[in-house]
Amino acid sequence: MKLLDSLRFRMAALFQRSRINAEMEEELRSHIEHRAADLERSGLDRAEAERRARVEFGGREKYKEECREAMGGNRIGSILQDMRYSLRQLRKSPGFTIAAVLTLALAIGANAVVFGVLNALILRPVNVPDAKSLYAVDLTNDAWESYPNYLDLRDRNRGFEGLAALGLSQVALDTGKDPSRIWGFEATGNYFDVLGIQPYLGRLFHPSDERGLNSAPYIVLTYAYWHSHFQDDRGVVGRAVRVNSHPYTILGVTPPDFRGTFIFFAPNFYVPMVNQDQIGGDSALNNRERRGVIQVLGHLKPGVTPERAVADLDTVGASLAKAYPKENARESFTLGRPSMPSVIGRPVRAFVAALMLLAGLILLAACANLGSLFAARASDRSREVALRLALGSSRNRILRQLLTEALLISLAGGSAGLLGSIALLRRLDTWQPFSGVPLHVPVQPDANVYLVALVLAVVSGLLFGIVPVRQVFRTNPYEIVKAGSAGRVGRRIAAREILLVAQIAICAVLVTASMVAVRGLARSLHGNFGIDPNNVMLVETDLKISGYSPASIQPMQRRMIDALEAIPGVEHVGLVSFPPLGRGGSWKANVFRDETKDLSPSNAAANSYMYVISPDYLHAAGTTLLEGRTFTWHDDKGAPPVAMVNREFAAKILGSSSNAVGKYYKVSDGTRVQVVGIVEDGKYLSVTEAQQPAMFMPLAQQDPLGEQWILVRSARDPQQLAATARTRLRALDAGMPLDIVLWTRELDFSMFSARMASVSLGVLGLMGAMLSITGIFGMAAYSVSKRLRELGIRIALGARRTEVLKAALGRAVKLLGIGSAAGLVLGILASRVLSFIVYQATPRDPLVLAGVVLAMLLLGLVATWIPALRALSVDPLKLLREE
Amino acid sequence: MTDQAQLLPGTLDLLILRAVSIGALHGYGILLRIGQISGNALLIEQGALYPGLFRLVRQGLLTTSWGTSENNRRAKFYELTEAGHKRLREETDSWNRLVAAIAAALSQQPEEA
């Protein structure tokens, strides 16, 4: 109450300022008039009486100021006064002001963007009720879980209220018109109940809907899909649709603010996992080895700590390993955030943290930059400060005014930066990097972002505003007024120079980091992945979804391959289960040495990538066969099992890559497989992975594929080729859903994270470079302007141009050198961190080193160019006349 | 001039309260009243009165109103509030105690010599 009153009083005082000032003026005048009248009565003449009255009254302005202070409300008044004064000062040097505001806008903008991402991806909880106790059950080896294992975990754990499971699936949804393949989740019946999600429309599915395999032909749409594809038609509930040509019923719609638990992936629909057979084309519900459950999640029971829940899960895992040794290695669990699977979450978190660190460095560099600019300004204004001190202003008041100036700049820069970052984040939020896949980065800025930007602005304002404080405190008015403008104190420059070196070092770190990143990206784009994606078109189909029986699949595959090979201009056609580096992921299987007897997972020699291929796949994919032979159509069920393996596989499992052809290894069902060919190494899941073993099995010896990709290598125009391929395949089956895409385009998907990383690092490096330009420029320009007179004299005395330059800029160049060297060393150390994220990021690359040195040299040259010109164009006559 | 005493810090407020306690006065009037009741024994610069007045107004011890002075000029008049009366009594008491104590201390004869 008291506070409110005092606030009201102050505000009133503030707004009534002019009225109060007028009243005060009138009151004091009235006093002096009364006094003058008295004096006049005592015999003085009018003029003398008035003079005496004024003298007796004393310093009117001083007392008015004291009165205002006595009234309170004065603090705001004096702050306003400071602000007006600061604005005047800043307006007087627009170049400085603009440079400072821009620098800060960039630095704070960068921080706000990175924080916005950090906030959205890591800090913000999933949008479900009671998100705090919601955990994902992750395996410590990042593997997925199998459905039977999930059931055991669900029923036997004692730490969770309930456990739901989630799988990813793509279905052909036919609503009567325009059948399309869309992405969504297959979820266990308890999914919505575990999360506590209420329907927006109709109802959601529940455990009671599940009565065994394919018993729940229901589909739940998400609000976004319903909104965009059904135009908010409330009559969809209960409507019959076809999912992969099976009849399904639309049960309901999820609420608008629920976009699934994964942050990057917004699904279009939910279907019950028990119908996996119809949805995915085959069912892994009874197969403990097929790990198709991408996430298990649930709320912890009240009072159960994550540690206890993990210990409990581990006991279940141990008993599963004991009961099913063939299928389960001993599993241990961790609890993770449900927003990202741990295999993605860990690198994303590490990367965003690294970015935040770099952005913080940028802000620090900007503060060092502005700090040295402010120090330079303050020393230029030392005469003014001295005068004000001599006239009775308090040091506190002068400091407050300097800080006001710094804060004004930082707030202006901060709001500009924030506006920019909001625009950028909004763009990023609506950005869909891949058409067809509901993948996006939800980074809508919120109050947290605004708050952080504001705090950063104020803190950085104080940080660089404080730099000249010592200077003001040490100012001795008499000395400075006596000495005139040429007076300077040596140590003051030193402090500024340290700031500059620090700033250049930070910038060099950023430049190094971005060089490393850009170089890594260049290498990853031109690296050897064991494939040649140029001139290759991918045709994705799923024969199981299209309704083919297992027996009819392989003949159909051969007909499709033949039809595509018959297209003029087509060189090779190969069929594969999943292409390497594709978005469909990859199969992996445990492999055993030939002499291994006990084929339980813990005895596996390796968990190898596995590709099921047609005979001509290697040519179509551009993978080189190093030794041995490729497959023929005769490698079928009647022939002995064979495989081709990559060099890594040969070296790791067969002992050596040189004479591996003809050797045997075992797969988990005990089959002995003979190696008939060795192919070159490649990248399989992501371009940043370490070298992995891979094996290739002939199509005709394996179980029929559901999803399949056909590679068509041809130099023909891709669009024409795609159209021709479509008509040829439609001629075989008119109703088959087909996706045709360029392989290079498909690879963008696996390059995505590496590219994003490189681009963001590159941008930060660019900002670092800009900051070092402004920093060096400021320093060089200042030192030239300070020493103009000296330079003039040197020129007048006949100094040569090089000597003048050395005198004017020698110091700046030296500082640049020291800073860059320090930054380079630091940058190399820091790049070890980067190499975890950016493919082939090695700082010990001579090109990177040369690049950094060259970049810093160029930056120095650009930044000192104008000051150097100014130093050279000094006209001694004019200068000496001016003084 | 030489028999005028410098004001002790803090005592100006007390004098103002005392001066106004007799009746509403404008600033110059307060100054004259202080001179009158102190027998012109105190020396203050005239302007120094005003910060004190504003301070007392802010503390709620005085209220102000504009009016016309005895020689027909517009002037701002000050008057004691209830709180002002109370404060004057308290301050007077404590002042008297202080003076008595100091006086007693000063009039004490030293034990020896």
PDB file of N, CA and C in Angstrom, chain A residues 96 365 367-382 464 467-468 470-471 474 487-504 775-787 811-812 815-816:
ATOM      1  N   PHE A  96      28.994   6.490 -34.409  1.00  0.00           N
ATOM      2  CA  PHE A  96      29.243   5.659 -33.235  1.00  0.00           C
ATOM      3  C   PHE A  96      27.967   4.959 -32.795  1.00  0.00           C
ATOM      4  N   ALA A 365      32.257 -10.760 -27.270  1.00  0.00           N
ATOM      5  CA  ALA A 365      33.107 -10.005 -28.188  1.00  0.00           C
ATOM      6  C   ALA A 365      32.486  -8.643 -28.461  1.00  0.00           C
ATOM      7  N   CYS A 367      30.544  -6.978 -26.491  1.00  0.00           N
ATOM      8  CA  CYS A 367      30.693  -6.142 -25.301  1.00  0.00           C
ATOM      9  C   CYS A 367      32.106  -5.597 -25.208  1.00  0.00           C
ATOM     10  N   ALA A 368      33.103  -6.454 -25.516  1.00  0.00           N
ATOM     11  CA  ALA A 368      34.489  -5.986 -25.486  1.00  0.00           C
ATOM     12  C   ALA A 368      34.663  -4.863 -26.496  1.00  0.00           C
ATOM     13  N   ASN A 369      34.078  -5.074 -27.660  1.00  0.00           N
ATOM     14  CA  ASN A 369      34.125  -4.077 -28.716  1.00  0.00           C
ATOM     15  C   ASN A 369      33.548  -2.738 -28.240  1.00  0.00           C
ATOM     16  N   LEU A 370      32.309  -2.808 -27.727  1.00  0.00           N
ATOM     17  CA  LEU A 370      31.643  -1.580 -27.289  1.00  0.00           C
ATOM     18  C   LEU A 370      32.354  -0.987 -26.080  1.00  0.00           C
ATOM     19  N   GLY A 371      32.862  -1.869 -25.218  1.00  0.00           N
ATOM     20  CA  GLY A 371      33.578  -1.372 -24.040  1.00  0.00           C
ATOM     21  C   GLY A 371      34.759  -0.528 -24.456  1.00  0.00           C
ATOM     22  N   SER A 372      35.520  -1.006 -25.453  1.00  0.00           N
ATOM     23  CA  SER A 372      36.685  -0.219 -25.832  1.00  0.00           C
ATOM     24  C   SER A 372      36.252   1.061 -26.535  1.00  0.00           C
ATOM     25  N   LEU A 373      35.149   0.985 -27.308  1.00  0.00           N
ATOM     26  CA  LEU A 373      34.637   2.209 -27.926  1.00  0.00           C
ATOM     27  C   LEU A 373      34.216   3.223 -26.859  1.00  0.00           C
ATOM     28  N   PHE A 374      33.546   2.708 -25.828  1.00  0.00           N
ATOM     29  CA  PHE A 374      33.082   3.606 -24.769  1.00  0.00           C
ATOM     30  C   PHE A 374      34.254   4.209 -24.022  1.00  0.00           C
ATOM     31  N   ALA A 375      35.283   3.388 -23.789  1.00  0.00           N
ATOM     32  CA  ALA A 375      36.441   3.905 -23.083  1.00  0.00           C
ATOM     33  C   ALA A 375      37.082   5.014 -23.907  1.00  0.00           C
ATOM     34  N   ALA A 376      37.152   4.781 -25.227  1.00  0.00           N
ATOM     35  CA  ALA A 376      37.740   5.798 -26.090  1.00  0.00           C
ATOM     36  C   ALA A 376      36.923   7.083 -26.033  1.00  0.00           C
ATOM     37  N   ARG A 377      35.612   6.934 -26.081  1.00  0.00           N
ATOM     38  CA  ARG A 377      34.735   8.105 -25.998  1.00  0.00           C
ATOM     39  C   ARG A 377      34.931   8.829 -24.677  1.00  0.00           C
ATOM     40  N   ALA A 378      34.990   8.032 -23.615  1.00  0.00           N
ATOM     41  CA  ALA A 378      35.102   8.657 -22.307  1.00  0.00           C
ATOM     42  C   ALA A 378      36.402   9.439 -22.213  1.00  0.00           C
ATOM     43  N   SER A 379      37.478   8.906 -22.798  1.00  0.00           N
ATOM     44  CA  SER A 379      38.723   9.649 -22.663  1.00  0.00           C
ATOM     45  C   SER A 379      38.697  10.874 -23.560  1.00  0.00           C
ATOM     46  N   ASP A 380      37.952  10.771 -24.684  1.00  0.00           N
ATOM     47  CA  ASP A 380      37.793  11.974 -25.492  1.00  0.00           C
ATOM     48  C   ASP A 380      37.019  13.030 -24.729  1.00  0.00           C
ATOM     49  N   ARG A 381      36.130  12.563 -23.890  1.00  0.00           N
ATOM     50  CA  ARG A 381      35.274  13.516 -23.174  1.00  0.00           C
ATOM     51  C   ARG A 381      35.842  13.860 -21.819  1.00  0.00           C
ATOM     52  N   SER A 382      37.095  13.490 -21.584  1.00  0.00           N
ATOM     53  CA  SER A 382      37.616  13.719 -20.238  1.00  0.00           C
ATOM     54  C   SER A 382      37.601  15.200 -19.872  1.00  0.00           C
ATOM     55  N   PHE A 464      29.540  -3.216 -20.780  1.00  0.00           N
ATOM     56  CA  PHE A 464      30.454  -2.324 -21.503  1.00  0.00           C
ATOM     57  C   PHE A 464      30.363  -0.897 -20.993  1.00  0.00           C
ATOM     58  N   VAL A 467      33.149  -0.203 -18.308  1.00  0.00           N
ATOM     59  CA  VAL A 467      34.561  -0.092 -18.687  1.00  0.00           C
ATOM     60  C   VAL A 467      35.154   1.290 -18.380  1.00  0.00           C
ATOM     61  N   PRO A 468      34.471   2.387 -18.761  1.00  0.00           N
ATOM     62  CA  PRO A 468      35.101   3.676 -18.499  1.00  0.00           C
ATOM     63  C   PRO A 468      34.949   4.184 -17.063  1.00  0.00           C
ATOM     64  N   ARG A 470      36.313   3.444 -14.128  1.00  0.00           N
ATOM     65  CA  ARG A 470      37.546   3.710 -13.406  1.00  0.00           C
ATOM     66  C   ARG A 470      38.155   5.027 -13.877  1.00  0.00           C
ATOM     67  N   GLN A 471      38.036   5.190 -15.200  1.00  0.00           N
ATOM     68  CA  GLN A 471      38.566   6.371 -15.813  1.00  0.00           C
ATOM     69  C   GLN A 471      37.943   7.629 -15.206  1.00  0.00           C
ATOM     70  N   ARG A 474      39.039   8.323 -11.675  1.00  0.00           N
ATOM     71  CA  ARG A 474      40.403   8.811 -11.512  1.00  0.00           C
ATOM     72  C   ARG A 474      40.595  10.204 -12.061  1.00  0.00           C
ATOM     73  N   GLY A 487      46.682  15.867 -23.508  1.00  0.00           N
ATOM     74  CA  GLY A 487      47.055  15.068 -22.351  1.00  0.00           C
ATOM     75  C   GLY A 487      46.491  13.670 -22.448  1.00  0.00           C
ATOM     76  N   ARG A 488      47.289  12.669 -22.171  1.00  0.00           N
ATOM     77  CA  ARG A 488      46.763  11.316 -22.193  1.00  0.00           C
ATOM     78  C   ARG A 488      47.491  10.476 -21.157  1.00  0.00           C
ATOM     79  N   VAL A 489      46.816   9.484 -20.707  1.00  0.00           N
ATOM     80  CA  VAL A 489      47.396   8.641 -19.686  1.00  0.00           C
ATOM     81  C   VAL A 489      47.669   7.292 -20.327  1.00  0.00           C
ATOM     82  N   GLY A 490      48.875   6.808 -20.211  1.00  0.00           N
ATOM     83  CA  GLY A 490      49.299   5.611 -20.932  1.00  0.00           C
ATOM     84  C   GLY A 490      48.497   4.376 -20.588  1.00  0.00           C
ATOM     85  N   ARG A 491      48.226   4.158 -19.316  1.00  0.00           N
ATOM     86  CA  ARG A 491      47.637   2.883 -18.926  1.00  0.00           C
ATOM     87  C   ARG A 491      46.204   2.716 -19.402  1.00  0.00           C
ATOM     88  N   ARG A 492      45.569   3.830 -19.642  1.00  0.00           N
ATOM     89  CA  ARG A 492      44.185   3.743 -20.098  1.00  0.00           C
ATOM     90  C   ARG A 492      44.110   3.019 -21.434  1.00  0.00           C
ATOM     91  N   ILE A 493      45.049   3.335 -22.291  1.00  0.00           N
ATOM     92  CA  ILE A 493      45.103   2.677 -23.599  1.00  0.00           C
ATOM     93  C   ILE A 493      45.306   1.176 -23.385  1.00  0.00           C
ATOM     94  N   ALA A 494      46.144   0.811 -22.425  1.00  0.00           N
ATOM     95  CA  ALA A 494      46.472  -0.594 -22.231  1.00  0.00           C
ATOM     96  C   ALA A 494      45.225  -1.411 -21.940  1.00  0.00           C
ATOM     97  N   ALA A 495      44.353  -0.891 -21.068  1.00  0.00           N
ATOM     98  CA  ALA A 495      43.138  -1.632 -20.737  1.00  0.00           C
ATOM     99  C   ALA A 495      42.317  -1.864 -21.993  1.00  0.00           C
ATOM    100  N   ARG A 496      42.258  -0.818 -22.820  1.00  0.00           N
ATOM    101  CA  ARG A 496      41.464  -0.938 -24.031  1.00  0.00           C
ATOM    102  C   ARG A 496      42.088  -1.957 -24.982  1.00  0.00           C
ATOM    103  N   GLU A 497      43.406  -1.975 -24.981  1.00  0.00           N
ATOM    104  CA  GLU A 497      44.072  -2.906 -25.892  1.00  0.00           C
ATOM    105  C   GLU A 497      43.845  -4.345 -25.471  1.00  0.00           C
ATOM    106  N   ILE A 498      43.824  -4.567 -24.171  1.00  0.00           N
ATOM    107  CA  ILE A 498      43.543  -5.937 -23.704  1.00  0.00           C
ATOM    108  C   ILE A 498      42.162  -6.364 -24.174  1.00  0.00           C
ATOM    109  N   LEU A 499      41.212  -5.429 -24.041  1.00  0.00           N
ATOM    110  CA  LEU A 499      39.858  -5.734 -24.521  1.00  0.00           C
ATOM    111  C   LEU A 499      39.868  -6.091 -25.998  1.00  0.00           C
ATOM    112  N   LEU A 500      40.639  -5.327 -26.751  1.00  0.00           N
ATOM    113  CA  LEU A 500      40.654  -5.546 -28.193  1.00  0.00           C
ATOM    114  C   LEU A 500      41.257  -6.910 -28.521  1.00  0.00           C
ATOM    115  N   VAL A 501      42.361  -7.239 -27.840  1.00  0.00           N
ATOM    116  CA  VAL A 501      42.986  -8.549 -28.088  1.00  0.00           C
ATOM    117  C   VAL A 501      41.998  -9.658 -27.744  1.00  0.00           C
ATOM    118  N   ALA A 502      41.311  -9.505 -26.610  1.00  0.00           N
ATOM    119  CA  ALA A 502      40.323 -10.521 -26.214  1.00  0.00           C
ATOM    120  C   ALA A 502      39.260 -10.657 -27.290  1.00  0.00           C
ATOM    121  N   GLN A 503      38.819  -9.507 -27.770  1.00  0.00           N
ATOM    122  CA  GLN A 503      37.758  -9.533 -28.769  1.00  0.00           C
ATOM    123  C   GLN A 503      38.216 -10.201 -30.054  1.00  0.00           C
ATOM    124  N   ILE A 504      39.408  -9.860 -30.485  1.00  0.00           N
ATOM    125  CA  ILE A 504      39.915 -10.462 -31.723  1.00  0.00           C
ATOM    126  C   ILE A 504      40.110 -11.961 -31.529  1.00  0.00           C
ATOM    127  N   GLY A 775      35.659  -3.910 -34.528  1.00  0.00           N
ATOM    128  CA  GLY A 775      36.559  -3.693 -33.403  1.00  0.00           C
ATOM    129  C   GLY A 775      37.891  -3.115 -33.840  1.00  0.00           C
ATOM    130  N   ILE A 776      38.504  -3.731 -34.842  1.00  0.00           N
ATOM    131  CA  ILE A 776      39.809  -3.241 -35.297  1.00  0.00           C
ATOM    132  C   ILE A 776      39.653  -1.866 -35.908  1.00  0.00           C
ATOM    133  N   PHE A 777      38.574  -1.717 -36.668  1.00  0.00           N
ATOM    134  CA  PHE A 777      38.342  -0.416 -37.292  1.00  0.00           C
ATOM    135  C   PHE A 777      38.237   0.673 -36.234  1.00  0.00           C
ATOM    136  N   GLY A 778      37.444   0.406 -35.218  1.00  0.00           N
ATOM    137  CA  GLY A 778      37.271   1.400 -34.160  1.00  0.00           C
ATOM    138  C   GLY A 778      38.604   1.764 -33.532  1.00  0.00           C
ATOM    139  N   MET A 779      39.367   0.742 -33.209  1.00  0.00           N
ATOM    140  CA  MET A 779      40.661   0.956 -32.565  1.00  0.00           C
ATOM    141  C   MET A 779      41.605   1.744 -33.477  1.00  0.00           C
ATOM    142  N   ALA A 780      41.693   1.317 -34.753  1.00  0.00           N
ATOM    143  CA  ALA A 780      42.624   1.955 -35.676  1.00  0.00           C
ATOM    144  C   ALA A 780      42.199   3.397 -35.938  1.00  0.00           C
ATOM    145  N   ALA A 781      40.909   3.583 -36.186  1.00  0.00           N
ATOM    146  CA  ALA A 781      40.418   4.922 -36.470  1.00  0.00           C
ATOM    147  C   ALA A 781      40.682   5.837 -35.280  1.00  0.00           C
ATOM    148  N   TYR A 782      40.467   5.296 -34.093  1.00  0.00           N
ATOM    149  CA  TYR A 782      40.660   6.110 -32.903  1.00  0.00           C
ATOM    150  C   TYR A 782      42.120   6.477 -32.733  1.00  0.00           C
ATOM    151  N   SER A 783      43.004   5.482 -32.933  1.00  0.00           N
ATOM    152  CA  SER A 783      44.404   5.802 -32.681  1.00  0.00           C
ATOM    153  C   SER A 783      44.916   6.778 -33.739  1.00  0.00           C
ATOM    154  N   VAL A 784      44.397   6.695 -34.969  1.00  0.00           N
ATOM    155  CA  VAL A 784      44.814   7.664 -35.984  1.00  0.00           C
ATOM    156  C   VAL A 784      44.318   9.057 -35.614  1.00  0.00           C
ATOM    157  N   SER A 785      43.057   9.139 -35.202  1.00  0.00           N
ATOM    158  CA  SER A 785      42.520  10.471 -34.930  1.00  0.00           C
ATOM    159  C   SER A 785      43.205  11.099 -33.725  1.00  0.00           C
ATOM    160  N   LYS A 786      43.604  10.254 -32.777  1.00  0.00           N
ATOM    161  CA  LYS A 786      44.294  10.774 -31.590  1.00  0.00           C
ATOM    162  C   LYS A 786      45.656  11.347 -31.951  1.00  0.00           C
ATOM    163  N   ARG A 787      46.276  10.720 -32.944  1.00  0.00           N
ATOM    164  CA  ARG A 787      47.665  11.097 -33.205  1.00  0.00           C
ATOM    165  C   ARG A 787      47.813  11.876 -34.492  1.00  0.00           C
ATOM    166  N   ARG A 811      50.515  -0.505 -33.953  1.00  0.00           N
ATOM    167  CA  ARG A 811      49.972  -1.117 -32.736  1.00  0.00           C
ATOM    168  C   ARG A 811      48.741  -1.942 -33.024  1.00  0.00           C
ATOM    169  N   ALA A 812      47.858  -1.368 -33.846  1.00  0.00           N
ATOM    170  CA  ALA A 812      46.618  -2.087 -34.161  1.00  0.00           C
ATOM    171  C   ALA A 812      46.937  -3.407 -34.836  1.00  0.00           C
ATOM    172  N   LEU A 815      48.332  -5.897 -32.334  1.00  0.00           N
ATOM    173  CA  LEU A 815      47.253  -6.460 -31.501  1.00  0.00           C
ATOM    174  C   LEU A 815      46.457  -7.489 -32.288  1.00  0.00           C
ATOM    175  N   LEU A 816      46.208  -7.157 -33.539  1.00  0.00           N
ATOM    176  CA  LEU A 816      45.465  -8.079 -34.397  1.00  0.00           C
ATOM    177  C   LEU A 816      46.195  -9.407 -34.468  1.00  0.00           C
TER     178      LEU A 816
END
